[in-house]
CSV table of C-alpha atoms in Angstrom, one decimal:
chain,number,residue,atom,x,y,z
A,236,UNK,CA,-60.9,-38.8,-9.6
A,237,UNK,CA,-57.4,-39.6,-9.6
A,238,UNK,CA,-54.9,-36.7,-9.1
A,239,UNK,CA,-52.7,-35.9,-12.0
A,240,UNK,CA,-49.1,-35.5,-10.8
A,241,UNK,CA,-47.6,-32.3,-12.0
A,242,UNK,CA,-43.9,-31.2,-12.3
A,243,UNK,CA,-42.5,-28.0,-13.3
A,244,UNK,CA,-38.9,-27.0,-14.2
A,245,UNK,CA,-37.9,-23.3,-13.7
A,246,UNK,CA,-34.3,-22.5,-14.6
A,247,UNK,CA,-32.0,-20.2,-16.3
A,248,UNK,CA,-30.1,-20.5,-19.5
A,249,UNK,CA,-28.0,-23.3,-17.8
A,250,UNK,CA,-31.2,-25.5,-18.0
A,251,UNK,CA,-31.5,-24.9,-21.7
A,252,UNK,CA,-29.7,-26.1,-24.8
A,253,UNK,CA,-27.5,-24.1,-27.2
A,254,UNK,CA,-27.7,-26.9,-29.5
A,255,UNK,CA,-29.9,-27.2,-32.7
A,256,UNK,CA,-32.8,-29.0,-30.8
A,257,UNK,CA,-33.8,-27.8,-27.4
A,258,UNK,CA,-35.0,-31.2,-26.5
A,259,UNK,CA,-31.4,-32.1,-25.9
A,260,UNK,CA,-31.4,-30.2,-22.7
A,261,UNK,CA,-31.8,-32.0,-19.4
A,262,UNK,CA,-35.5,-31.0,-18.7
A,263,UNK,CA,-36.5,-32.5,-22.0
A,264,UNK,CA,-34.4,-35.6,-21.6
A,265,UNK,CA,-35.8,-36.0,-18.0
A,266,UNK,CA,-39.4,-35.6,-19.3
A,267,UNK,CA,-39.0,-38.3,-22.0
A,268,UNK,CA,-38.0,-40.9,-19.2
A,269,UNK,CA,-41.1,-40.2,-17.2
A,270,UNK,CA,-44.7,-41.5,-17.7
A,271,UNK,CA,-46.8,-39.4,-20.3
A,272,UNK,CA,-49.5,-39.1,-17.5
A,273,UNK,CA,-47.3,-36.6,-15.6
A,274,UNK,CA,-48.2,-33.0,-16.3
A,275,UNK,CA,-44.6,-31.9,-17.0
A,276,UNK,CA,-43.9,-28.2,-17.7
A,277,UNK,CA,-40.6,-26.5,-18.6
A,278,UNK,CA,-39.9,-22.7,-18.2
A,279,UNK,CA,-36.3,-21.5,-18.9
A,280,UNK,CA,-35.5,-17.8,-18.8
A,281,UNK,CA,-31.9,-16.5,-19.6
A,282,UNK,CA,-30.5,-14.6,-16.7
A,283,UNK,CA,-32.6,-16.0,-14.2
A,284,UNK,CA,-31.8,-14.7,-10.7
A,285,UNK,CA,-33.3,-15.5,-7.4
A,286,UNK,CA,-35.0,-12.1,-7.4
A,287,UNK,CA,-36.5,-12.5,-10.9
A,288,UNK,CA,-37.6,-16.0,-10.1
A,289,UNK,CA,-40.1,-14.7,-7.4
A,290,UNK,CA,-42.5,-13.1,-9.9
A,291,UNK,CA,-42.3,-16.3,-12.2
A,292,UNK,CA,-43.1,-18.6,-9.3
A,293,UNK,CA,-46.5,-17.0,-8.7
A,294,UNK,CA,-47.6,-18.7,-11.9
A,295,UNK,CA,-46.8,-22.2,-10.6
A,296,UNK,CA,-49.4,-23.0,-7.9
A,297,UNK,CA,-50.0,-26.4,-6.5
A,298,UNK,CA,-47.1,-28.3,-8.1
A,299,UNK,CA,-46.3,-31.8,-6.7
A,300,UNK,CA,-42.8,-31.2,-7.5
A,301,UNK,CA,-41.0,-27.9,-8.5
A,302,UNK,CA,-37.4,-28.3,-9.9
A,303,UNK,CA,-35.3,-25.0,-9.7
A,304,UNK,CA,-32.1,-24.7,-11.6
A,305,UNK,CA,-30.2,-21.5,-10.8
A,306,UNK,CA,-26.9,-20.4,-12.2
A,307,UNK,CA,-24.2,-18.2,-10.3
A,308,UNK,CA,-23.5,-14.9,-12.0
A,309,UNK,CA,-21.3,-12.5,-9.9
A,310,UNK,CA,-21.0,-9.2,-11.7
A,311,UNK,CA,-20.8,-6.8,-14.5
A,312,UNK,CA,-19.2,-3.3,-14.9
A,313,UNK,CA,-22.1,-1.0,-13.9
A,314,UNK,CA,-20.5,2.6,-14.1
A,315,UNK,CA,-19.2,2.0,-17.7
A,316,UNK,CA,-22.3,1.3,-19.5
A,317,UNK,CA,-22.5,4.8,-20.9
A,318,UNK,CA,-19.7,3.7,-23.3
A,319,UNK,CA,-21.9,1.2,-25.1
A,320,UNK,CA,-20.1,-1.0,-27.7
A,321,UNK,CA,-16.4,-1.2,-27.6
A,322,UNK,CA,-14.0,-3.8,-28.6
A,323,UNK,CA,-17.1,-6.0,-29.8
A,324,UNK,CA,-18.3,-5.8,-26.0
A,325,UNK,CA,-21.9,-4.7,-25.1
A,326,UNK,CA,-21.2,-2.8,-21.6
A,327,UNK,CA,-24.9,-2.1,-21.3
A,328,UNK,CA,-25.5,-6.0,-21.0
A,329,UNK,CA,-24.8,-7.9,-17.7
A,330,UNK,CA,-23.5,-10.6,-20.2
A,331,UNK,CA,-21.3,-8.4,-22.1
A,332,UNK,CA,-18.0,-9.7,-20.6
A,333,UNK,CA,-19.0,-13.4,-21.0
A,334,UNK,CA,-16.8,-15.5,-23.2
A,335,UNK,CA,-18.5,-17.1,-26.3
A,336,UNK,CA,-20.2,-20.6,-26.1
A,337,UNK,CA,-18.9,-21.8,-29.4
A,338,UNK,CA,-15.5,-21.9,-31.1
A,339,UNK,CA,-15.6,-20.5,-34.7
A,340,UNK,CA,-15.0,-23.1,-37.5
A,341,UNK,CA,-13.2,-20.6,-39.7
A,342,UNK,CA,-9.5,-19.7,-39.1
A,343,UNK,CA,-9.6,-16.0,-39.3
A,344,UNK,CA,-12.7,-15.8,-37.1
A,345,UNK,CA,-10.8,-18.2,-34.5
A,346,UNK,CA,-7.9,-15.6,-34.4
A,347,UNK,CA,-10.4,-12.8,-34.0
A,348,UNK,CA,-12.4,-14.8,-31.3
A,349,UNK,CA,-9.2,-15.5,-29.4
A,350,UNK,CA,-8.2,-11.9,-29.6
A,351,UNK,CA,-11.5,-10.7,-28.2
A,352,UNK,CA,-11.5,-13.2,-25.5
A,353,UNK,CA,-8.0,-11.8,-24.3
A,354,UNK,CA,-9.3,-8.2,-24.6
A,355,UNK,CA,-12.3,-9.1,-22.4
A,356,UNK,CA,-10.1,-10.4,-19.6
A,357,UNK,CA,-7.8,-7.5,-19.9
A,358,UNK,CA,-10.5,-5.0,-19.6
A,359,UNK,CA,-11.8,-7.1,-16.7
A,360,UNK,CA,-8.5,-6.5,-14.8
A,361,UNK,CA,-8.4,-2.9,-15.6
A,362,UNK,CA,-12.1,-2.3,-14.4
A,363,UNK,CA,-11.6,-4.2,-11.3
A,364,UNK,CA,-8.5,-2.1,-10.6
A,365,UNK,CA,-10.6,1.0,-10.9
A,366,UNK,CA,-13.4,-0.5,-8.8
A,367,UNK,CA,-15.7,-0.7,-11.8
A,368,UNK,CA,-15.9,-4.5,-12.1
A,369,UNK,CA,-17.8,-5.9,-9.0
A,370,UNK,CA,-20.4,-8.2,-7.9
A,371,UNK,CA,-24.0,-7.3,-8.7
A,372,UNK,CA,-25.4,-8.1,-5.4
A,373,UNK,CA,-23.9,-8.3,-1.9
A,374,UNK,CA,-23.0,-11.7,-0.3
A,375,UNK,CA,-25.0,-10.6,2.5
A,376,UNK,CA,-28.2,-10.4,0.4
A,377,UNK,CA,-27.9,-13.7,-0.9
A,378,UNK,CA,-29.3,-15.5,2.1
A,379,UNK,CA,-32.3,-13.3,2.1
A,380,UNK,CA,-33.0,-13.9,-1.5
A,381,UNK,CA,-32.8,-17.5,-1.1
A,382,UNK,CA,-34.9,-17.5,1.8
A,383,UNK,CA,-37.6,-15.7,-0.1
A,384,UNK,CA,-37.5,-18.0,-3.2
A,385,UNK,CA,-37.5,-21.2,-1.0
A,386,UNK,CA,-40.6,-19.7,1.3
A,387,UNK,CA,-42.5,-18.8,-1.9
A,388,UNK,CA,-41.8,-22.0,-3.5
A,389,UNK,CA,-42.8,-23.9,-0.5
A,390,UNK,CA,-46.2,-22.1,-0.6
A,391,UNK,CA,-46.7,-23.3,-4.4
A,392,UNK,CA,-45.4,-26.8,-4.3
A,393,UNK,CA,-45.5,-29.9,-2.2
A,394,UNK,CA,-41.8,-30.7,-2.9
A,395,UNK,CA,-38.9,-28.8,-4.1
A,396,UNK,CA,-35.6,-30.0,-6.0
A,397,UNK,CA,-32.9,-27.2,-6.2
A,398,UNK,CA,-30.3,-27.8,-8.7
A,399,UNK,CA,-27.3,-25.4,-8.1
A,400,UNK,CA,-25.3,-24.9,-11.2
A,401,UNK,CA,-21.6,-24.6,-11.1
A,402,UNK,CA,-19.5,-23.1,-13.8
A,403,UNK,CA,-15.9,-24.1,-14.7
A,404,UNK,CA,-13.3,-21.6,-13.5
A,405,UNK,CA,-10.4,-22.3,-15.8
A,406,UNK,CA,-11.2,-19.5,-18.2
A,407,UNK,CA,-12.0,-17.0,-15.6
A,408,UNK,CA,-9.6,-14.3,-14.3
A,409,UNK,CA,-8.1,-14.7,-10.8
A,410,UNK,CA,-10.4,-12.1,-9.1
A,411,UNK,CA,-13.4,-13.8,-10.6
A,412,UNK,CA,-12.5,-17.2,-9.5
A,413,UNK,CA,-12.0,-15.9,-6.0
A,414,UNK,CA,-15.2,-14.1,-6.0
A,415,UNK,CA,-17.3,-16.9,-7.5
A,416,UNK,CA,-16.0,-19.4,-4.9
A,417,UNK,CA,-17.0,-17.1,-2.1
A,418,UNK,CA,-20.4,-16.7,-3.7
A,419,UNK,CA,-20.9,-20.3,-4.4
A,420,UNK,CA,-20.2,-21.4,-0.7
A,421,UNK,CA,-22.6,-18.7,0.5
A,422,UNK,CA,-25.2,-20.2,-1.7
A,423,UNK,CA,-24.8,-23.8,-0.7
A,424,UNK,CA,-24.6,-23.0,3.0
A,425,UNK,CA,-27.8,-21.1,2.6
A,426,UNK,CA,-29.6,-24.0,1.0
A,427,UNK,CA,-28.2,-26.9,3.1
A,428,UNK,CA,-30.3,-25.8,6.0
A,429,UNK,CA,-33.5,-26.6,3.9
A,430,UNK,CA,-32.7,-30.1,3.2
A,431,UNK,CA,-35.6,-32.5,4.3
A,432,UNK,CA,-37.9,-35.0,2.9
A,433,UNK,CA,-39.7,-32.5,0.9
A,434,UNK,CA,-36.6,-30.5,-0.2
A,435,UNK,CA,-33.7,-31.9,-2.3
A,436,UNK,CA,-30.5,-30.0,-3.0
A,437,UNK,CA,-28.5,-31.3,-5.9
A,438,UNK,CA,-25.0,-29.9,-6.5
A,439,UNK,CA,-22.7,-31.0,-9.3
A,440,UNK,CA,-19.8,-33.3,-8.2
A,441,UNK,CA,-16.1,-32.7,-8.9
A,442,UNK,CA,-16.0,-35.4,-11.5
A,443,UNK,CA,-18.7,-33.4,-13.4
A,444,UNK,CA,-16.5,-30.3,-13.6
A,445,UNK,CA,-14.6,-31.2,-16.8
A,446,UNK,CA,-14.6,-29.3,-20.1
A,447,UNK,CA,-16.6,-32.0,-22.1
A,448,UNK,CA,-19.6,-31.3,-20.1
A,449,UNK,CA,-19.5,-27.5,-20.9
A,450,UNK,CA,-19.5,-25.4,-24.0
A,451,UNK,CA,-16.7,-23.1,-24.7
A,452,UNK,CA,-17.8,-20.3,-22.3
A,453,UNK,CA,-17.5,-22.9,-19.4
A,454,UNK,CA,-21.0,-21.8,-18.2
A,455,UNK,CA,-23.5,-23.5,-20.3
A,456,UNK,CA,-23.9,-27.3,-20.6
A,457,UNK,CA,-22.8,-29.3,-23.6
A,458,UNK,CA,-25.2,-32.1,-24.9
A,459,UNK,CA,-22.9,-34.6,-22.9
A,460,UNK,CA,-23.3,-32.4,-19.9
A,461,UNK,CA,-27.1,-32.3,-20.1
A,462,UNK,CA,-27.1,-36.1,-20.4
A,463,UNK,CA,-24.9,-36.6,-17.3
A,464,UNK,CA,-27.0,-34.1,-15.3
A,465,UNK,CA,-30.0,-36.3,-16.0
A,466,UNK,CA,-27.9,-39.2,-14.5
A,467,UNK,CA,-27.2,-37.2,-11.3
A,468,UNK,CA,-31.0,-36.1,-11.0
A,469,UNK,CA,-32.3,-39.7,-11.1
A,470,UNK,CA,-30.9,-40.4,-7.7
A,471,UNK,CA,-32.4,-37.3,-6.3
A,472,UNK,CA,-35.8,-37.9,-8.2
A,473,UNK,CA,-36.1,-41.3,-6.4
A,474,UNK,CA,-36.3,-39.4,-3.0
A,475,UNK,CA,-39.8,-38.4,-4.4
A,476,UNK,CA,-41.0,-40.8,-6.8
A,477,UNK,CA,-40.6,-44.3,-7.9
A,478,UNK,CA,-38.1,-43.7,-10.9
A,479,UNK,CA,-38.1,-46.1,-13.9
A,480,UNK,CA,-34.9,-47.8,-14.1
A,481,UNK,CA,-32.7,-46.8,-17.2
């Protein structure tokens, strides 16, 4: 009996679409280009971290190819969660200080949205100065977490493609940009050692890092960004499969 090829995508919100149809996200676009005979599964989980991925990976045994797509989240104001909602910000959420993904179409809401964006950034500086806005995990823990994910994924899948997301930095405050770059370099350094015939690392090239490929929050991909990411993945995909020409 011929073996049915299986591919599973596991990613955070960066792998999903904020548009009306989720099928516009890159996993669905990629799936549409591949033969229907491939068992192609997609699992996206908002806020997916390396640690959270470990339990999810247990449900994906014996994959021919596992595609992982992780974002890079650096921190949130832990000690102030007791204050709850203030200034339209949910301090109990690790995403409370994230900027909105879409710009409002109404004039007054645009003004209000712009005001809230400035308030968020101002609060970040105050919290950072007080030592309350800091990274959720230590950079020293990143390597151990990545090692654990790769080790488990290698047990579950014959091949691994790791897509490392990168957010735009033009709307982040200085301390966030500085911290983000350090974390990103640490992650890439930890992943590069695994590159092999069975492990492909995919990063976003500099020319990809433009606003048209991202939503307003500079984190999640626009429809154009999802399409361009598929173009990037085609080259990496040929490392494992005979990819149909576009």
